[in-house]
Amino acid sequence: QVQVVESGGGLVQPGGSLKLSCTTSATTFSVNSMAWYRQAPGKQRELVASITSGGSTNLADSVKGRFTISRDDAKNIAYLQMNSLQFEDTAVYYCYVQAILRGYWGQGTQVTVSS
Protein backbone atom coordinates (compact mmCIF):
# COMPACT_ATOMS: atom_id res chain seq x y z
CA GLN A 1 0.00 0.00 0.00
CA VAL A 2 1.41 3.36 -1.04
CA GLN A 3 1.63 5.89 1.76
CA VAL A 4 1.37 9.64 1.42
CA VAL A 5 2.25 11.79 4.43
CA GLU A 6 2.02 15.56 4.70
CA SER A 7 3.81 17.70 7.25
CA GLY A 8 4.63 21.33 7.94
CA GLY A 9 1.23 22.79 8.68
CA GLY A 10 0.56 25.08 11.59
CA LEU A 11 -0.58 28.47 12.79
CA VAL A 12 0.87 31.55 11.13
CA GLN A 13 0.10 35.24 11.09
CA PRO A 14 -1.02 37.01 7.91
CA GLY A 15 1.96 37.75 5.73
CA GLY A 16 3.90 34.83 7.16
CA SER A 17 5.30 31.74 5.49
CA LEU A 18 5.06 27.99 5.81
CA LYS A 19 6.62 25.13 3.90
CA LEU A 20 4.65 21.92 3.50
CA SER A 21 6.24 18.58 2.69
CA CYS A 22 4.67 15.53 1.10
CA THR A 23 6.48 12.23 1.36
CA THR A 24 5.37 9.14 -0.51
CA SER A 25 6.42 5.51 -0.42
CA ALA A 26 5.69 5.21 -4.14
CA THR A 27 8.81 4.80 -6.22
CA THR A 28 9.99 7.70 -8.33
CA PHE A 29 9.46 5.71 -11.51
CA SER A 30 5.80 5.02 -10.71
CA VAL A 31 4.84 8.61 -9.88
CA ASN A 32 3.49 10.70 -12.74
CA SER A 33 2.69 13.81 -10.79
CA MET A 34 2.21 15.19 -7.31
CA ALA A 35 -0.20 17.89 -6.28
CA TRP A 36 -1.44 19.93 -3.38
CA TYR A 37 -5.14 20.47 -2.77
CA ARG A 38 -6.84 22.34 0.01
CA GLN A 39 -10.26 22.33 1.59
CA ALA A 40 -11.59 25.14 3.74
CA PRO A 41 -14.58 24.62 6.06
CA GLY A 42 -17.79 24.51 4.07
CA LYS A 43 -15.99 24.60 0.73
CA GLN A 44 -15.05 22.08 -1.89
CA ARG A 45 -11.57 20.72 -2.19
CA GLU A 46 -9.59 22.73 -4.73
CA LEU A 47 -6.33 22.27 -6.57
CA VAL A 48 -3.58 24.56 -5.33
CA ALA A 49 -0.52 23.39 -7.24
CA SER A 50 0.80 20.43 -9.17
CA ILE A 51 4.11 19.24 -10.55
CA THR A 52 4.78 16.54 -13.12
CA SER A 53 7.61 14.04 -13.22
CA GLY A 54 9.22 16.28 -15.81
CA GLY A 55 9.08 19.28 -13.51
CA SER A 56 6.25 21.20 -15.16
CA THR A 57 4.23 23.12 -12.60
CA ASN A 58 0.75 24.53 -12.40
CA LEU A 59 -0.55 26.95 -9.79
CA ALA A 60 -4.03 28.16 -9.00
CA ASP A 61 -4.56 31.84 -9.83
CA SER A 62 -5.26 32.60 -6.18
CA VAL A 63 -1.74 31.55 -5.13
CA LYS A 64 0.38 32.61 -8.08
CA GLY A 65 3.23 34.82 -7.00
CA ARG A 66 2.92 33.60 -3.41
CA PHE A 67 3.22 29.80 -3.50
CA THR A 68 5.85 27.62 -5.14
CA ILE A 69 5.73 23.87 -5.70
CA SER A 70 8.88 21.83 -6.05
CA ARG A 71 9.92 18.21 -6.00
CA ASP A 72 12.88 16.15 -4.89
CA ASP A 73 12.72 12.99 -6.96
CA ALA A 74 15.63 11.39 -5.15
CA LYS A 75 13.69 11.54 -1.89
CA ASN A 76 10.16 11.28 -3.33
CA ILE A 77 9.15 14.50 -1.63
CA ALA A 78 7.05 17.37 -2.94
CA TYR A 79 7.16 20.75 -1.27
CA LEU A 80 4.78 23.66 -1.16
CA GLN A 81 6.42 26.90 -0.15
CA MET A 82 3.74 29.33 0.94
CA ASN A 83 4.61 33.00 1.34
CA SER A 84 2.51 36.08 2.06
CA LEU A 85 -0.17 33.91 3.62
CA GLN A 86 -3.66 35.36 3.86
CA PHE A 87 -6.69 34.54 5.99
CA GLU A 88 -8.25 32.92 2.92
CA ASP A 89 -5.43 30.37 2.78
CA THR A 90 -6.72 28.73 5.96
CA ALA A 91 -7.60 25.14 5.09
CA VAL A 92 -6.59 21.54 5.36
CA TYR A 93 -3.93 20.91 2.75
CA TYR A 94 -3.82 17.50 1.11
CA CYS A 95 -1.15 15.91 -1.01
CA TYR A 96 -2.21 13.81 -3.98
CA VAL A 97 0.16 11.41 -5.70
CA GLN A 98 -0.78 10.24 -9.17
CA ALA A 99 0.91 6.91 -9.79
CA ILE A 100 0.76 4.82 -12.95
CA LEU A 101 -2.24 2.74 -11.90
CA ARG A 102 -4.08 5.06 -9.49
CA GLY A 103 -3.90 8.08 -7.24
CA TYR A 104 -3.32 8.31 -3.52
CA TRP A 105 -4.31 10.91 -0.95
CA GLY A 106 -2.57 11.89 2.24
CA GLN A 107 -4.40 12.54 5.49
CA GLY A 108 -3.98 16.30 5.28
CA THR A 109 -2.25 18.96 7.34
CA GLN A 110 -3.97 22.00 8.84
CA VAL A 111 -2.84 25.48 7.89
CA THR A 112 -4.37 28.30 9.89
CA VAL A 113 -3.70 31.94 9.14
CA SER A 114 -4.75 34.08 12.05
CA SER A 115 -3.67 37.21 13.87
Coordinates of N, CA and C in Angstrom, one line a residue:
Q1 N 0.8 -1.2 0.0 CA 0.0 0.0 0.0 C 0.9 1.3 0.0
V2 N 0.6 2.1 -1.0 CA 1.4 3.4 -1.0 C 1.0 4.3 0.1
Q3 N 1.9 4.9 0.7 CA 1.6 5.9 1.8 C 2.0 7.3 1.3
V4 N 1.1 8.2 1.7 CA 1.4 9.6 1.4 C 1.2 10.4 2.7
V5 N 2.3 11.1 3.1 CA 2.2 11.8 4.4 C 2.6 13.3 4.3
E6 N 1.7 14.1 4.7 CA 2.0 15.6 4.7 C 2.6 16.0 6.0
S7 N 3.3 17.1 6.0 CA 3.8 17.7 7.3 C 4.1 19.2 7.0
G8 N 4.2 19.9 8.1 CA 4.6 21.3 7.9 C 3.5 22.3 8.2
G9 N 2.3 21.9 8.4 CA 1.2 22.8 8.7 C 1.4 23.4 10.0
G10 N 0.5 24.4 10.3 CA 0.6 25.1 11.6 C -0.2 26.4 11.6
L11 N 0.1 27.2 12.6 CA -0.6 28.5 12.8 C 0.4 29.6 12.4
V12 N 0.0 30.5 11.6 CA 0.9 31.6 11.1 C 0.1 32.8 11.0
Q13 N 0.8 33.9 11.2 CA 0.1 35.2 11.1 C 0.0 35.7 9.6
P14 N -0.9 36.5 9.3 CA -1.0 37.0 7.9 C 0.3 37.6 7.5
G15 N 0.7 37.3 6.3 CA 2.0 37.7 5.7 C 3.1 36.8 6.0
G16 N 2.9 35.8 6.8 CA 3.9 34.8 7.2 C 4.1 33.8 6.1
S17 N 5.0 32.8 6.4 CA 5.3 31.7 5.5 C 5.3 30.4 6.2
L18 N 5.0 29.4 5.4 CA 5.1 28.0 5.8 C 5.6 27.2 4.6
K19 N 6.2 26.0 4.9 CA 6.6 25.1 3.9 C 6.1 23.7 4.2
L20 N 5.2 23.3 3.3 CA 4.6 21.9 3.5 C 5.5 20.9 2.8
S21 N 5.5 19.7 3.3 CA 6.2 18.6 2.7 C 5.3 17.4 2.5
C22 N 5.5 16.7 1.4 CA 4.7 15.5 1.1 C 5.6 14.4 0.8
T23 N 5.6 13.4 1.6 CA 6.5 12.2 1.4 C 5.6 11.0 1.0
T24 N 6.1 10.3 -0.1 CA 5.4 9.1 -0.5 C 6.3 7.9 -0.6
S25 N 5.7 6.8 -0.3 CA 6.4 5.5 -0.4 C 6.4 5.0 -1.8
A26 N 5.7 5.6 -2.7 CA 5.7 5.2 -4.1 C 7.1 5.5 -4.7
T27 N 7.5 4.6 -5.6 CA 8.8 4.8 -6.2 C 8.8 6.0 -7.2
T28 N 9.9 6.6 -7.4 CA 10.0 7.7 -8.3 C 9.5 7.3 -9.7
F29 N 9.8 6.1 -10.1 CA 9.5 5.7 -11.5 C 8.0 5.5 -11.7
S30 N 7.2 5.3 -10.6 CA 5.8 5.0 -10.7 C 4.9 6.3 -10.5
V31 N 5.6 7.4 -10.2 CA 4.8 8.6 -9.9 C 4.8 9.5 -11.1
N32 N 3.6 9.8 -11.6 CA 3.5 10.7 -12.7 C 3.5 12.2 -12.3
S33 N 2.8 12.4 -11.3 CA 2.7 13.8 -10.8 C 2.3 13.8 -9.3
M34 N 2.6 15.0 -8.7 CA 2.2 15.2 -7.3 C 1.5 16.5 -7.2
A35 N 0.6 16.7 -6.3 CA -0.2 17.9 -6.3 C -0.6 18.2 -4.9
W36 N -0.9 19.5 -4.6 CA -1.4 19.9 -3.4 C -2.9 20.5 -3.6
Y37 N -3.8 20.0 -2.8 CA -5.1 20.5 -2.8 C -5.4 21.1 -1.4
R38 N -6.4 21.8 -1.3 CA -6.8 22.3 0.0 C -8.4 22.4 0.1
Q39 N -8.8 22.3 1.3 CA -10.3 22.3 1.6 C -10.5 23.2 2.8
A40 N -11.2 24.3 2.6 CA -11.6 25.1 3.7 C -12.9 24.7 4.3
P41 N -13.3 25.0 5.5 CA -14.6 24.6 6.1 C -15.7 25.1 5.2
G42 N -16.6 24.2 4.9 CA -17.8 24.5 4.1 C -17.5 24.7 2.6
K43 N -16.3 24.4 2.2 CA -16.0 24.6 0.7 C -15.5 23.3 0.1
Q44 N -15.5 23.3 -1.2 CA -15.1 22.1 -1.9 C -13.5 22.0 -1.9
R45 N -13.0 20.9 -2.1 CA -11.6 20.7 -2.2 C -11.1 21.3 -3.5
E46 N -10.1 22.1 -3.5 CA -9.6 22.7 -4.7 C -8.1 22.5 -5.0
L47 N -7.7 22.5 -6.2 CA -6.3 22.3 -6.6 C -5.6 23.6 -6.3
V48 N -4.4 23.4 -5.6 CA -3.6 24.6 -5.3 C -2.4 24.6 -6.3
A49 N -1.7 23.4 -6.4 CA -0.5 23.4 -7.2 C -0.2 21.9 -7.6
S50 N 0.4 21.8 -8.8 CA 0.8 20.4 -9.2 C 2.2 20.5 -9.9
I51 N 2.8 19.3 -9.9 CA 4.1 19.2 -10.6 C 4.2 17.9 -11.2
T52 N 4.7 17.8 -12.4 CA 4.8 16.5 -13.1 C 6.2 15.9 -12.9
S53 N 6.3 14.7 -13.3 CA 7.6 14.0 -13.2 C 8.7 14.8 -14.0
G54 N 8.3 15.5 -15.0 CA 9.2 16.3 -15.8 C 9.5 17.6 -15.2
G55 N 8.8 18.0 -14.2 CA 9.1 19.3 -13.5 C 8.2 20.4 -13.9
S56 N 7.2 20.1 -14.8 CA 6.2 21.2 -15.2 C 5.3 21.5 -14.0
T57 N 5.1 22.7 -13.7 CA 4.2 23.1 -12.6 C 3.0 23.9 -13.0
N58 N 2.0 23.8 -12.2 CA 0.8 24.5 -12.4 C 0.3 25.1 -11.1
L59 N -0.1 26.3 -11.0 CA -0.5 27.0 -9.8 C -1.9 27.6 -10.0
A60 N -2.7 27.5 -9.0 CA -4.0 28.2 -9.0 C -3.8 29.7 -9.0
D61 N -4.7 30.4 -9.7 CA -4.6 31.8 -9.8 C -4.5 32.5 -8.5
S62 N -5.2 32.0 -7.5 CA -5.3 32.6 -6.2 C -3.9 32.5 -5.4
V63 N -3.0 31.7 -5.9 CA -1.7 31.6 -5.1 C -0.5 31.9 -6.0
K64 N -0.8 32.2 -7.2 CA 0.4 32.6 -8.1 C 1.1 33.8 -7.5
G65 N 2.4 33.7 -7.5 CA 3.2 34.8 -7.0 C 3.5 34.7 -5.5
R66 N 2.8 33.8 -4.9 CA 2.9 33.6 -3.4 C 3.4 32.2 -3.1
F67 N 2.9 31.2 -3.8 CA 3.2 29.8 -3.5 C 4.1 29.3 -4.6
T68 N 5.0 28.3 -4.2 CA 5.8 27.6 -5.1 C 5.8 26.1 -4.8
I69 N 5.7 25.3 -5.9 CA 5.7 23.9 -5.7 C 7.0 23.4 -6.3
S70 N 7.6 22.4 -5.6 CA 8.9 21.8 -6.1 C 8.9 20.4 -5.7
R71 N 9.9 19.7 -6.2 CA 9.9 18.2 -6.0 C 11.4 17.7 -5.9
D72 N 11.6 16.8 -5.0 CA 12.9 16.1 -4.9 C 12.7 14.7 -5.3
D73 N 13.0 14.3 -6.5 CA 12.7 13.0 -7.0 C 13.6 12.0 -6.2
A74 N 14.7 12.3 -5.8 CA 15.6 11.4 -5.2 C 15.0 10.9 -3.8
K75 N 14.3 11.8 -3.2 CA 13.7 11.5 -1.9 C 12.2 11.3 -2.0
N76 N 11.6 11.4 -3.2 CA 10.2 11.3 -3.3 C 9.4 12.2 -2.4
I77 N 9.8 13.5 -2.4 CA 9.1 14.5 -1.6 C 8.7 15.7 -2.5
A78 N 7.5 16.1 -2.3 CA 7.1 17.4 -2.9 C 6.9 18.4 -1.9
Y79 N 7.2 19.6 -2.2 CA 7.2 20.8 -1.3 C 6.2 21.8 -1.8
L80 N 5.6 22.5 -0.8 CA 4.8 23.7 -1.2 C 5.3 24.8 -0.3
Q81 N 6.0 25.7 -0.9 CA 6.4 26.9 -0.2 C 5.3 28.0 -0.2
M82 N 4.8 28.4 0.9 CA 3.7 29.3 0.9 C 4.2 30.6 1.6
N83 N 4.2 31.7 0.8 CA 4.6 33.0 1.3 C 3.4 34.0 1.3
S84 N 3.6 35.1 2.0 CA 2.5 36.1 2.1 C 1.1 35.5 2.3
L85 N 1.1 34.6 3.3 CA -0.2 33.9 3.6 C -1.3 34.9 4.0
Q86 N -2.5 34.5 3.6 CA -3.7 35.4 3.9 C -4.7 34.5 4.6
F87 N -5.6 35.2 5.2 CA -6.7 34.5 6.0 C -7.4 33.5 5.1
E88 N -7.5 33.8 3.8 CA -8.3 32.9 2.9 C -7.5 31.6 2.6
D89 N -6.2 31.6 3.0 CA -5.4 30.4 2.8 C -5.7 29.3 3.9
T90 N -6.4 29.7 4.9 CA -6.7 28.7 6.0 C -7.5 27.5 5.4
A91 N -7.0 26.3 5.6 CA -7.6 25.1 5.1 C -6.8 23.9 5.5
V92 N -7.4 22.8 5.3 CA -6.6 21.5 5.4 C -6.0 21.3 4.0
Y93 N -4.7 21.1 4.0 CA -3.9 20.9 2.7 C -3.6 19.4 2.6
Y94 N -4.0 18.9 1.4 CA -3.8 17.5 1.1 C -2.8 17.3 0.0
C95 N -2.0 16.3 0.1 CA -1.1 15.9 -1.0 C -1.8 14.8 -1.8
Y96 N -1.7 14.9 -3.1 CA -2.2 13.8 -4.0 C -1.1 13.3 -4.9
V97 N -0.9 12.0 -4.9 CA 0.2 11.4 -5.7 C -0.5 10.6 -6.8
Q98 N -0.2 11.0 -8.0 CA -0.8 10.2 -9.2 C 0.3 9.2 -9.6
A99 N 0.0 8.0 -9.3 CA 0.9 6.9 -9.8 C 0.4 6.3 -11.1
I100 N 1.1 5.4 -11.6 CA 0.8 4.8 -12.9 C -0.6 4.2 -12.9
L101 N -1.0 3.5 -11.9 CA -2.2 2.7 -11.9 C -3.4 3.5 -11.2
R102 N -3.0 4.3 -10.2 CA -4.1 5.1 -9.5 C -3.5 6.2 -8.7
G103 N -4.4 7.0 -8.1 CA -3.9 8.1 -7.2 C -4.1 7.8 -5.8
Y104 N -3.3 8.5 -5.0 CA -3.3 8.3 -3.5 C -3.4 9.7 -2.8
W105 N -4.2 9.7 -1.7 CA -4.3 10.9 -0.9 C -3.6 10.7 0.4
G106 N -3.1 11.9 0.9 CA -2.6 11.9 2.2 C -3.7 12.2 3.2
Q107 N -3.4 12.3 4.5 CA -4.4 12.5 5.5 C -4.7 14.0 5.7
G108 N -3.8 14.9 5.2 CA -4.0 16.3 5.3 C -3.2 16.9 6.4
T109 N -2.9 18.2 6.3 CA -2.3 19.0 7.3 C -2.9 20.3 7.4
Q110 N -3.2 20.8 8.6 CA -4.0 22.0 8.8 C -3.1 23.2 8.7
V111 N -3.5 24.2 8.0 CA -2.8 25.5 7.9 C -3.9 26.5 8.3
T112 N -3.5 27.3 9.4 CA -4.4 28.3 9.9 C -3.7 29.6 9.9
V113 N -4.3 30.6 9.2 CA -3.7 31.9 9.1 C -4.6 32.8 10.0
S114 N -4.0 33.3 11.1 CA -4.7 34.1 12.1 C -3.8 35.1 12.8
S115 N -4.4 36.2 13.1 CA -3.7 37.2 13.9 C -4.0 37.1 15.4

